[in-house]
CSV table of C-alpha atoms and ligand atoms in Angstrom, one decimal:
chain,number,residue,atom,x,y,z
A,1,MET,CA,24.0,6.4,16.9
A,2,THR,CA,23.1,4.5,20.0
A,3,PRO,CA,19.7,2.9,20.3
A,4,ALA,CA,18.8,5.5,22.9
A,5,ALA,CA,19.7,8.3,20.5
A,6,ARG,CA,17.7,6.8,17.8
A,7,LEU,CA,14.7,6.6,20.1
A,8,ALA,CA,15.1,10.3,20.9
A,9,ALA,CA,15.3,11.2,17.2
A,10,ALA,CA,12.2,9.2,16.5
A,11,ALA,CA,10.3,11.1,19.3
A,12,GLN,CA,11.4,14.4,17.7
A,13,VAL,CA,10.3,13.3,14.2
A,14,LEU,CA,7.0,12.0,15.6
A,15,ASP,CA,6.3,15.3,17.3
A,16,GLN,CA,6.5,17.0,13.9
A,17,VAL,CA,4.2,14.4,12.4
A,18,LEU,CA,1.7,14.8,15.2
A,19,ALA,CA,1.8,18.6,14.5
A,20,GLY,CA,0.8,17.9,10.9
A,21,GLU,CA,3.9,17.3,8.9
A,22,ALA,CA,4.1,14.3,6.5
A,23,ALA,CA,6.3,11.5,7.9
A,24,GLU,CA,8.4,11.2,4.8
A,25,LYS,CA,9.0,15.0,4.8
A,26,ALA,CA,9.9,15.0,8.5
A,27,LEU,CA,12.3,12.1,8.0
A,28,ILE,CA,14.0,13.9,5.1
A,29,GLY,CA,14.3,17.1,7.2
A,30,TRP,CA,15.8,15.2,10.1
A,31,ALA,CA,18.4,13.5,7.8
A,32,ARG,CA,19.4,16.9,6.3
A,33,ARG,CA,19.9,18.3,9.8
A,34,SER,CA,21.8,15.2,11.0
A,35,ARG,CA,24.7,14.6,8.7
A,36,PHE,CA,26.4,12.5,11.3
A,37,ALA,CA,23.7,9.8,10.8
A,38,GLY,CA,24.6,6.8,8.6
A,39,SER,CA,22.2,4.9,6.3
A,40,GLY,CA,21.7,2.3,9.1
A,41,ASP,CA,20.6,5.1,11.5
A,42,ARG,CA,18.2,6.5,8.9
A,43,ALA,CA,16.7,3.1,8.2
A,44,ALA,CA,16.3,2.4,12.0
A,45,LEU,CA,14.7,5.8,12.6
A,46,ARG,CA,12.3,5.3,9.7
A,47,ASP,CA,11.3,1.9,11.1
A,48,LEU,CA,10.7,3.3,14.6
A,49,VAL,CA,8.6,6.2,13.2
A,50,PHE,CA,6.5,4.0,11.0
A,51,ASP,CA,6.1,1.3,13.7
A,52,ALA,CA,4.8,4.0,16.0
A,53,LEU,CA,2.4,5.5,13.4
A,54,ARG,CA,0.9,2.1,12.7
A,55,ARG,CA,0.1,1.7,16.4
A,56,LYS,CA,-0.3,5.4,17.3
A,57,ARG,CA,-3.5,4.9,19.4
A,58,SER,CA,-2.6,1.9,21.4
A,59,LEU,CA,1.0,3.1,22.0
A,60,ALA,CA,-0.3,6.5,23.2
A,61,ALA,CA,-2.5,4.6,25.7
A,62,LEU,CA,0.4,2.6,26.9
A,63,GLY,CA,2.8,5.5,27.0
A,64,GLY,CA,0.3,7.9,28.6
A,65,ALA,CA,0.5,10.7,26.1
A,66,MET,CA,-0.1,11.3,22.4
A,67,THR,CA,3.4,12.9,21.9
A,68,GLY,CA,6.6,11.6,20.3
A,69,ARG,CA,8.0,10.7,23.7
A,70,GLY,CA,4.7,9.1,24.8
A,71,LEU,CA,4.7,6.9,21.7
A,72,MET,CA,8.3,5.8,22.2
A,73,LEU,CA,7.5,5.0,25.8
A,74,GLY,CA,4.4,3.1,24.7
A,75,LEU,CA,6.5,1.2,22.2
A,76,LEU,CA,9.1,0.2,24.8
A,77,ARG,CA,6.3,-1.0,27.1
A,78,ALA,CA,4.5,-2.9,24.3
A,79,GLU,CA,7.8,-4.7,23.6
A,80,GLY,CA,8.4,-5.4,27.3
A,81,ARG,CA,11.6,-3.4,27.3
A,82,ASP,CA,12.7,-1.4,30.4
A,83,PRO,CA,12.4,2.4,29.6
A,84,ASP,CA,15.0,3.2,32.3
A,85,THR,CA,17.8,1.5,30.2
A,86,LEU,CA,17.1,3.9,27.2
A,87,LEU,CA,15.7,7.1,28.7
A,88,THR,CA,18.8,7.9,30.7
A,89,GLY,CA,19.3,11.6,29.8
A,90,GLN,CA,22.9,10.8,29.0
A,91,GLY,CA,24.5,11.6,25.6
A,92,HIS,CA,21.7,12.1,23.1
A,93,ALA,CA,19.1,10.0,25.0
A,94,LEU,CA,15.7,11.2,26.1
A,95,PRO,CA,15.5,12.5,29.7
A,96,PRO,CA,14.6,10.0,32.4
A,97,LEU,CA,11.0,9.2,33.3
A,98,THR,CA,9.3,11.6,35.6
A,99,PRO,CA,7.3,10.2,38.6
A,100,ASP,CA,4.1,11.2,36.7
A,101,GLU,CA,5.2,9.2,33.6
A,102,ARG,CA,5.8,6.2,35.7
A,103,GLN,CA,2.2,6.3,36.9
A,104,ALA,CA,0.7,7.2,33.5
A,105,GLY,CA,-0.1,4.7,30.8
A,106,ARG,CA,-2.7,1.9,30.7
A,107,PRO,CA,-3.4,-1.1,28.5
A,108,PRO,CA,-5.4,0.0,25.4
A,109,ALA,CA,-9.2,-0.7,25.6
A,110,PRO,CA,-10.4,-3.6,23.5
A,111,GLY,CA,-12.0,-2.6,20.2
A,112,PRO,CA,-10.8,0.4,18.1
A,113,GLU,CA,-8.2,1.6,20.6
A,114,ALA,CA,-6.4,-1.8,20.9
A,115,SER,CA,-6.9,-2.4,17.2
A,116,ASP,CA,-5.4,1.1,16.3
A,117,MET,CA,-8.4,2.3,14.3
A,118,PRO,CA,-10.3,5.6,14.5
A,119,ASP,CA,-13.7,5.1,16.3
A,120,TRP,CA,-15.8,6.1,13.3
A,121,LEU,CA,-14.2,3.5,11.1
A,122,TRP,CA,-14.5,0.6,13.4
A,123,PRO,CA,-18.2,-0.2,12.6
A,124,LEU,CA,-17.4,0.0,8.9
A,125,LEU,CA,-14.6,-2.4,9.3
A,126,LEU,CA,-16.9,-4.8,11.2
A,127,ASP,CA,-19.5,-4.5,8.5
A,128,SER,CA,-16.9,-5.1,5.8
A,129,LEU,CA,-15.0,-7.9,7.3
A,130,GLY,CA,-17.3,-9.4,10.0
A,131,ASP,CA,-15.3,-11.5,12.5
A,132,ARG,CA,-12.1,-11.0,10.4
A,133,ALA,CA,-12.0,-7.3,11.3
A,134,ALA,CA,-9.9,-7.6,14.5
A,135,GLN,CA,-7.5,-9.9,12.8
A,136,VAL,CA,-7.1,-7.6,9.8
A,137,ALA,CA,-6.6,-4.6,12.1
A,138,THR,CA,-3.9,-6.6,13.9
A,139,VAL,CA,-2.1,-7.3,10.6
A,140,LEU,CA,-2.2,-3.6,9.8
A,141,GLN,CA,-0.3,-2.9,13.0
A,142,SER,CA,2.9,-4.5,11.8
A,143,ARG,CA,5.3,-4.1,8.8
A,144,ALA,CA,4.4,-5.3,5.3
A,145,PRO,CA,6.5,-7.9,3.7
A,146,VAL,CA,8.8,-6.9,0.8
A,147,MET,CA,7.4,-8.7,-2.3
A,148,LEU,CA,8.8,-8.9,-5.8
A,149,ARG,CA,7.2,-9.9,-9.0
A,150,VAL,CA,9.2,-12.0,-11.4
A,151,ASN,CA,9.0,-10.4,-14.8
A,152,LEU,CA,8.0,-13.4,-16.9
A,153,ALA,CA,9.0,-11.4,-20.0
A,154,LYS,CA,12.6,-11.8,-18.9
A,155,ALA,CA,13.0,-14.6,-16.4
A,156,ASN,CA,11.5,-17.5,-14.6
A,157,PRO,CA,11.3,-17.6,-10.8
A,158,GLY,CA,14.5,-19.8,-10.5
A,159,GLN,CA,16.5,-17.4,-12.6
A,160,ALA,CA,15.3,-14.4,-10.7
A,161,LEU,CA,16.1,-16.0,-7.3
A,162,ALA,CA,19.6,-16.9,-8.5
A,163,ALA,CA,20.2,-13.3,-9.8
A,164,LEU,CA,19.0,-11.9,-6.5
A,165,ALA,CA,21.2,-14.2,-4.5
A,166,GLU,CA,24.3,-13.0,-6.4
A,167,ASP,CA,23.7,-9.6,-4.7
A,168,GLY,CA,23.0,-11.2,-1.3
A,169,ILE,CA,19.2,-10.9,-1.5
A,170,ILE,CA,17.5,-14.0,-0.1
A,171,ALA,CA,14.0,-14.5,-1.3
A,172,GLU,CA,11.6,-17.4,-1.7
A,173,PRO,CA,8.6,-18.2,-3.9
A,174,ASP,CA,5.3,-17.1,-2.2
A,175,PRO,CA,2.1,-19.1,-2.7
A,176,VAL,CA,0.0,-16.0,-3.3
A,177,SER,CA,1.0,-16.0,-7.0
A,178,GLY,CA,3.3,-17.9,-9.4
A,179,THR,CA,5.2,-14.7,-10.0
A,180,ALA,CA,5.6,-13.7,-6.3
A,181,LEU,CA,8.8,-13.8,-4.3
A,182,LYS,CA,9.0,-12.8,-0.7
A,183,VAL,CA,12.3,-11.1,0.4
A,184,GLY,CA,13.8,-12.4,3.6
A,185,ASP,CA,17.3,-10.9,3.8
A,186,GLY,CA,18.7,-8.0,1.9
A,187,ALA,CA,15.4,-6.0,1.2
A,188,ARG,CA,17.3,-2.7,1.3
A,189,LYS,CA,19.6,-3.9,-1.5
A,190,VAL,CA,16.9,-4.7,-4.0
A,191,ALA,CA,16.8,-1.3,-5.9
A,192,GLN,CA,20.6,-1.6,-6.6
A,193,SER,CA,20.6,-5.2,-7.5
A,194,ARG,CA,21.3,-6.6,-11.0
A,195,ALA,CA,18.0,-8.5,-10.9
A,196,TYR,CA,16.1,-5.3,-10.4
A,197,LEU,CA,18.2,-3.0,-12.7
A,198,GLU,CA,18.0,-5.5,-15.6
A,199,GLY,CA,14.3,-5.9,-15.2
A,200,LEU,CA,14.1,-9.5,-14.0
A,201,VAL,CA,12.0,-8.4,-11.0
A,202,GLU,CA,9.8,-5.5,-10.0
A,203,LEU,CA,8.7,-4.5,-6.5
A,204,GLN,CA,5.0,-5.4,-6.4
A,205,ASP,CA,2.7,-6.4,-3.6
A,206,GLY,CA,1.6,-10.0,-3.5
A,207,SER,CA,-2.1,-9.4,-3.7
A,208,SER,CA,-1.6,-7.0,-6.7
A,209,GLN,CA,0.1,-10.0,-8.4
A,210,ALA,CA,-2.7,-12.3,-7.4
A,211,THR,CA,-5.1,-9.8,-9.0
A,212,MET,CA,-3.3,-10.1,-12.3
A,213,ASP,CA,-3.6,-13.9,-12.1
A,214,GLU,CA,-7.3,-13.5,-11.6
A,215,LEU,CA,-7.9,-11.1,-14.4
A,216,SER,CA,-9.5,-12.3,-17.7
A,217,LEU,CA,-6.6,-11.1,-19.8
A,218,PRO,CA,-7.4,-11.3,-23.5
A,219,ARG,CA,-4.9,-13.3,-25.6
A,220,ASP,CA,-4.8,-10.5,-28.2
A,221,GLY,CA,-6.5,-7.2,-28.8
A,222,LYS,CA,-6.2,-4.2,-26.5
A,223,ILE,CA,-6.0,-3.7,-22.8
A,224,LEU,CA,-6.4,-0.3,-21.1
A,225,ASP,CA,-5.0,0.4,-17.6
A,226,PHE,CA,-7.4,3.3,-17.0
A,227,CYS,CA,-5.9,4.4,-13.6
A,228,ALA,CA,-2.3,3.5,-14.3
A,229,GLY,CA,-0.4,5.7,-11.8
A,230,GLY,CA,3.2,4.6,-11.9
A,231,GLY,CA,2.2,1.7,-14.1
A,232,GLY,CA,2.7,-1.3,-11.8
A,233,LYS,CA,-0.4,-3.1,-13.2
A,234,SER,CA,0.4,-2.2,-16.8
A,235,LEU,CA,3.8,-3.7,-16.5
A,236,ALA,CA,2.4,-6.9,-14.9
A,237,MET,CA,-0.2,-7.3,-17.7
A,238,ALA,CA,2.3,-6.5,-20.4
A,239,ALA,CA,4.7,-9.2,-19.0
A,240,ARG,CA,2.1,-11.8,-19.7
A,241,GLY,CA,2.4,-11.1,-23.4
A,242,GLY,CA,-0.4,-11.2,-25.9
A,243,ALA,CA,-2.6,-8.2,-25.9
A,244,GLN,CA,-1.3,-4.7,-26.5
A,245,VAL,CA,-1.3,-2.7,-23.2
A,246,MET,CA,-2.1,1.0,-23.0
A,247,ALA,CA,-1.9,3.1,-19.9
A,248,HIS,CA,-3.8,6.2,-18.9
A,249,ASP,CA,-4.1,8.4,-15.8
A,250,ILE,CA,-6.0,11.5,-15.2
A,251,GLN,CA,-2.7,13.0,-14.0
A,252,PRO,CA,-0.3,12.0,-16.8
A,253,ALA,CA,2.7,13.1,-14.8
A,254,ARG,CA,2.2,10.1,-12.6
A,255,MET,CA,3.1,7.9,-15.6
A,256,LYS,CA,6.4,9.8,-16.3
A,257,ASP,CA,8.6,6.9,-15.2
A,258,LEU,CA,6.6,4.3,-17.1
A,259,PRO,CA,8.5,4.4,-20.4
A,260,ALA,CA,11.8,3.8,-18.5
A,261,ARG,CA,10.3,1.0,-16.4
A,262,ALA,CA,8.8,-0.6,-19.5
A,263,ALA,CA,12.2,-0.5,-21.3
A,264,ARG,CA,13.8,-2.1,-18.3
A,265,ALA,CA,11.2,-4.8,-18.2
A,266,GLY,CA,11.5,-5.4,-22.0
A,267,VAL,CA,7.8,-4.7,-22.7
A,268,ARG,CA,5.9,-2.2,-24.8
A,269,ILE,CA,3.3,0.1,-23.1
A,270,GLN,CA,1.7,3.0,-24.9
A,271,THR,CA,0.6,5.9,-22.6
A,272,LEU,CA,-2.6,7.7,-23.6
A,273,GLU,CA,-3.7,11.2,-22.6
A,274,THR,CA,-7.4,11.5,-21.7
A,275,ALA,CA,-8.1,13.3,-25.0
A,276,ALA,CA,-6.8,10.2,-26.9
A,277,LEU,CA,-8.9,7.6,-25.2
A,278,ALA,CA,-12.0,7.8,-27.4
A,279,GLN,CA,-10.0,7.3,-30.6
A,280,ALA,CA,-8.1,4.3,-29.1
A,281,ALA,CA,-11.3,2.6,-27.8
A,282,PRO,CA,-12.8,0.1,-27.7
A,283,PHE,CA,-10.7,-2.1,-25.5
A,284,ASP,CA,-11.1,-5.8,-24.7
A,285,LEU,CA,-10.3,-5.2,-21.1
A,286,VAL,CA,-10.4,-2.0,-19.1
A,287,LEU,CA,-8.8,-2.2,-15.7
A,288,CYS,CA,-9.8,0.5,-13.2
A,289,ASP,CA,-7.3,0.3,-10.3
A,290,ALA,CA,-9.3,3.1,-8.6
A,291,PRO,CA,-8.1,5.7,-6.1
A,292,CYS,CA,-9.3,4.6,-2.7
A,293,SER,CA,-8.7,4.9,1.0
A,294,GLY,CA,-5.8,2.5,0.7
A,295,SER,CA,-7.2,0.7,3.8
A,296,GLY,CA,-5.8,-2.6,2.7
A,297,ALA,CA,-2.3,-1.1,2.5
A,298,TRP,CA,-2.2,0.9,5.7
A,299,ARG,CA,0.8,-1.1,6.9
A,300,ARG,CA,2.8,0.7,4.2
A,301,ALA,CA,1.1,4.1,4.6
A,302,PRO,CA,-0.1,4.3,8.2
A,303,GLU,CA,-0.9,8.0,8.1
A,304,GLY,CA,-3.7,7.2,5.7
A,305,LYS,CA,-5.5,5.4,8.5
A,306,TRP,CA,-5.6,8.4,10.8
A,307,ASP,CA,-6.2,11.0,8.0
A,308,LEU,CA,-9.2,9.4,6.4
A,309,THR,CA,-12.5,11.1,7.3
A,310,PRO,CA,-16.1,10.1,6.7
A,311,GLN,CA,-16.4,13.0,4.2
A,312,ARG,CA,-13.3,11.9,2.3
A,313,LEU,CA,-14.7,8.4,2.1
A,314,VAL,CA,-17.9,9.8,0.5
A,315,GLU,CA,-15.8,11.8,-1.9
A,316,LEU,CA,-13.7,8.7,-2.9
A,317,CYS,CA,-16.9,6.7,-3.5
A,318,ALA,CA,-18.1,9.4,-5.9
A,319,ILE,CA,-14.8,9.4,-7.7
A,320,GLN,CA,-15.0,5.6,-8.0
A,321,ASP,CA,-18.5,5.8,-9.4
A,322,GLY,CA,-17.4,8.3,-12.0
A,323,ILE,CA,-14.4,6.2,-13.0
A,324,LEU,CA,-16.5,3.1,-13.5
A,325,LYS,CA,-19.1,5.0,-15.6
A,326,GLN,CA,-16.4,6.6,-17.8
A,327,ALA,CA,-14.4,3.4,-18.2
A,328,ALA,CA,-17.5,1.3,-19.1
A,329,GLY,CA,-17.9,3.5,-22.2
A,330,LEU,CA,-14.5,2.4,-23.4
A,331,VAL,CA,-15.1,-1.4,-23.3
A,332,ALA,CA,-15.7,-3.4,-26.5
A,333,PRO,CA,-19.1,-5.2,-26.7
A,334,GLN,CA,-17.7,-8.6,-25.6
A,335,GLY,CA,-15.0,-7.1,-23.4
A,336,VAL,CA,-14.4,-7.0,-19.6
A,337,LEU,CA,-14.6,-4.1,-17.2
A,338,ALA,CA,-12.4,-4.8,-14.2
A,339,TYR,CA,-12.6,-2.7,-11.0
A,340,ALA,CA,-9.9,-3.0,-8.3
A,341,THR,CA,-9.0,-1.2,-5.1
A,342,CYS,CA,-6.5,-1.8,-2.3
A,343,SER,CA,-9.3,-1.2,0.2
A,344,VAL,CA,-11.0,-3.6,2.5
A,345,LEU,CA,-14.1,-1.4,3.0
A,346,ARG,CA,-17.4,-2.6,1.5
A,347,ASP,CA,-18.3,1.0,0.7
A,348,GLU,CA,-15.5,1.2,-1.8
A,349,ASN,CA,-15.9,-2.3,-3.1
A,350,GLU,CA,-19.1,-4.4,-3.3
A,351,ALA,CA,-21.2,-1.2,-2.8
A,352,ARG,CA,-19.6,0.5,-5.8
A,353,ILE,CA,-20.3,-2.5,-8.0
A,354,ALA,CA,-23.9,-2.7,-6.8
A,355,ALA,CA,-24.4,1.0,-7.5
A,356,PHE,CA,-22.9,0.7,-10.9
A,357,VAL,CA,-24.9,-2.4,-11.9
A,358,SER,CA,-28.1,-0.8,-10.6
A,359,ALA,CA,-27.4,2.3,-12.7
A,360,HIS,CA,-26.3,0.2,-15.7
A,361,PRO,CA,-28.5,-2.9,-15.8
A,362,ASP,CA,-27.0,-4.0,-19.1
A,363,TRP,CA,-23.8,-4.9,-17.1
A,364,ARG,CA,-23.4,-8.0,-14.9
A,365,GLN,CA,-20.7,-9.1,-12.5
A,366,ILE,CA,-18.9,-12.2,-13.8
A,367,ALA,CA,-16.3,-12.6,-11.0
A,368,VAL,CA,-15.4,-11.1,-7.7
A,369,ARG,CA,-12.6,-11.7,-5.2
A,370,ARG,CA,-11.2,-10.2,-2.0
A,371,TRP,CA,-7.8,-10.6,-0.5
A,372,ASP,CA,-7.3,-9.7,3.2
A,373,PRO,CA,-4.0,-8.1,4.3
A,374,GLY,CA,-1.8,-10.9,5.4
A,375,PRO,CA,1.7,-12.4,5.2
A,376,SER,CA,1.8,-12.3,1.4
A,377,GLY,CA,0.3,-8.9,0.6
A,378,ASP,CA,-2.1,-6.1,1.1
A,379,GLY,CA,-5.9,-6.1,1.2
A,380,PHE,CA,-7.3,-6.0,-2.3
A,381,PHE,CA,-10.6,-6.3,-4.1
A,382,LEU,CA,-11.3,-7.2,-7.7
A,383,ALA,CA,-14.6,-7.4,-9.5
A,384,GLN,CA,-15.0,-8.2,-13.2
A,385,LEU,CA,-18.1,-7.2,-15.3
A,386,ARG,CA,-19.4,-7.9,-18.7
A,387,LYS,CA,-22.2,-6.4,-20.8
A,388,GLY,CA,-25.2,-8.5,-21.5
B,1,LIG,C1,-4.5,3.3,-6.9
B,1,LIG,S1,-3.7,4.5,-7.9
B,1,LIG,C2,-3.2,3.5,-9.3
B,1,LIG,C3,-2.0,2.6,-9.0
B,1,LIG,C4,-1.4,1.9,-10.2
B,1,LIG,N1,-2.4,1.2,-10.9
B,1,LIG,C5,-0.3,1.0,-9.8
B,1,LIG,O1,-0.4,-0.3,-9.9
B,1,LIG,O2,0.8,1.4,-9.5
B,1,LIG,C6,-5.1,5.4,-8.7
B,1,LIG,C7,-4.7,6.3,-9.8
B,1,LIG,O3,-5.9,6.7,-10.4
B,1,LIG,C8,-5.7,8.0,-10.9
B,1,LIG,N2,-7.1,8.7,-11.1
B,1,LIG,C9,-7.8,9.3,-10.2
B,1,LIG,N3,-9.0,9.7,-10.8
B,1,LIG,C10,-9.0,9.3,-12.0
B,1,LIG,C11,-9.9,9.4,-13.1
B,1,LIG,N4,-11.0,10.0,-13.0
B,1,LIG,N5,-9.5,8.8,-14.3
B,1,LIG,C12,-8.3,8.2,-14.4
B,1,LIG,N6,-7.4,8.0,-13.4
B,1,LIG,C13,-7.7,8.6,-12.2
B,1,LIG,C14,-4.8,8.7,-9.9
B,1,LIG,O4,-4.1,9.8,-10.5
B,1,LIG,C15,-3.9,7.5,-9.4
B,1,LIG,O5,-2.7,7.6,-10.1
């Protein structure tokens, strides 16, 4: 496909997304209808669609319309490219600009529009991040790095880098964590590489890895990953060796791939249904990687930024409170309760810990850390608490 045809396809997919369809679903639908497209076309289309979704508001201002065509026009203008070279109407290209379109479009207004944030969220971001808010919003406008975690149970960073290089994947150690590698070239080959298939590396965000470095992991005893999901944190904790790692999720189906992932990584992780928790307790460490707005990771999932509502945020905070309360009951007397989110919002982070400690005065915070989204990873929050 020509660059102009890719642009036209992206405009079509974006119109479906703006009409309410999930971006992944719209992209799959397009690929099914477009058998002529190769893997390079699909990847380029995906990049165009997600680039536009990250910057939907500012691009619509520049392009003069909140439509697929308006967003693509805004993207070209933002990149200083001449729309007339791509919107030619020839072949599969979009039709040429109309006189009205030439007049339409303006620079986005400073503040939430230029920062690609919903208006209601902007004050919360300022309250949470202070003078870092605009910088964080800017980071969330561009693509996230592809980060790998070296599985220390199977390899050291040098061995992992050498194995990746055999498959043409060029990565380098990243200062965010001793286990972190940032992929430069060959990111799309990772999932088929020997290093990945043999469990030398896992795909894991850099800040998530830094969180693991920060956690007070017990040398022996038992750890519970209370909100395990696909098990990324369970795997990272198990790779450190020592304590026995157990994984739980309110939706056990989310952990369905965990046994295979653990086998590939050469570690043991026991999954627990909710009914089995009480019998397996107490745990020396309970990690709650709680469901959240995902605001620290909106580079990867930009639709979340536009779909979040004040009401949903209130609901999420209530879920987070419930999780902390339930998990606290599973911690051993001298154990640690750890609470993490991939959100940058104070409401979901410091405010939840404050609410928990106020309702449970026998608990105190022993450590807290925030990571802003940046070149090494997503925004992340980690607080650790102990009883007494
Ligand atoms: C942020 S995700 C976890 C990501 C995962 N730890 C990882 O590293 O890949 C949050 C998970 O919490 C689970 N969850 C939601 N409410 C829960 C609850 N009340 N108890 C336990 N898990 C819950 C969700 O099903 C979801 O899988």
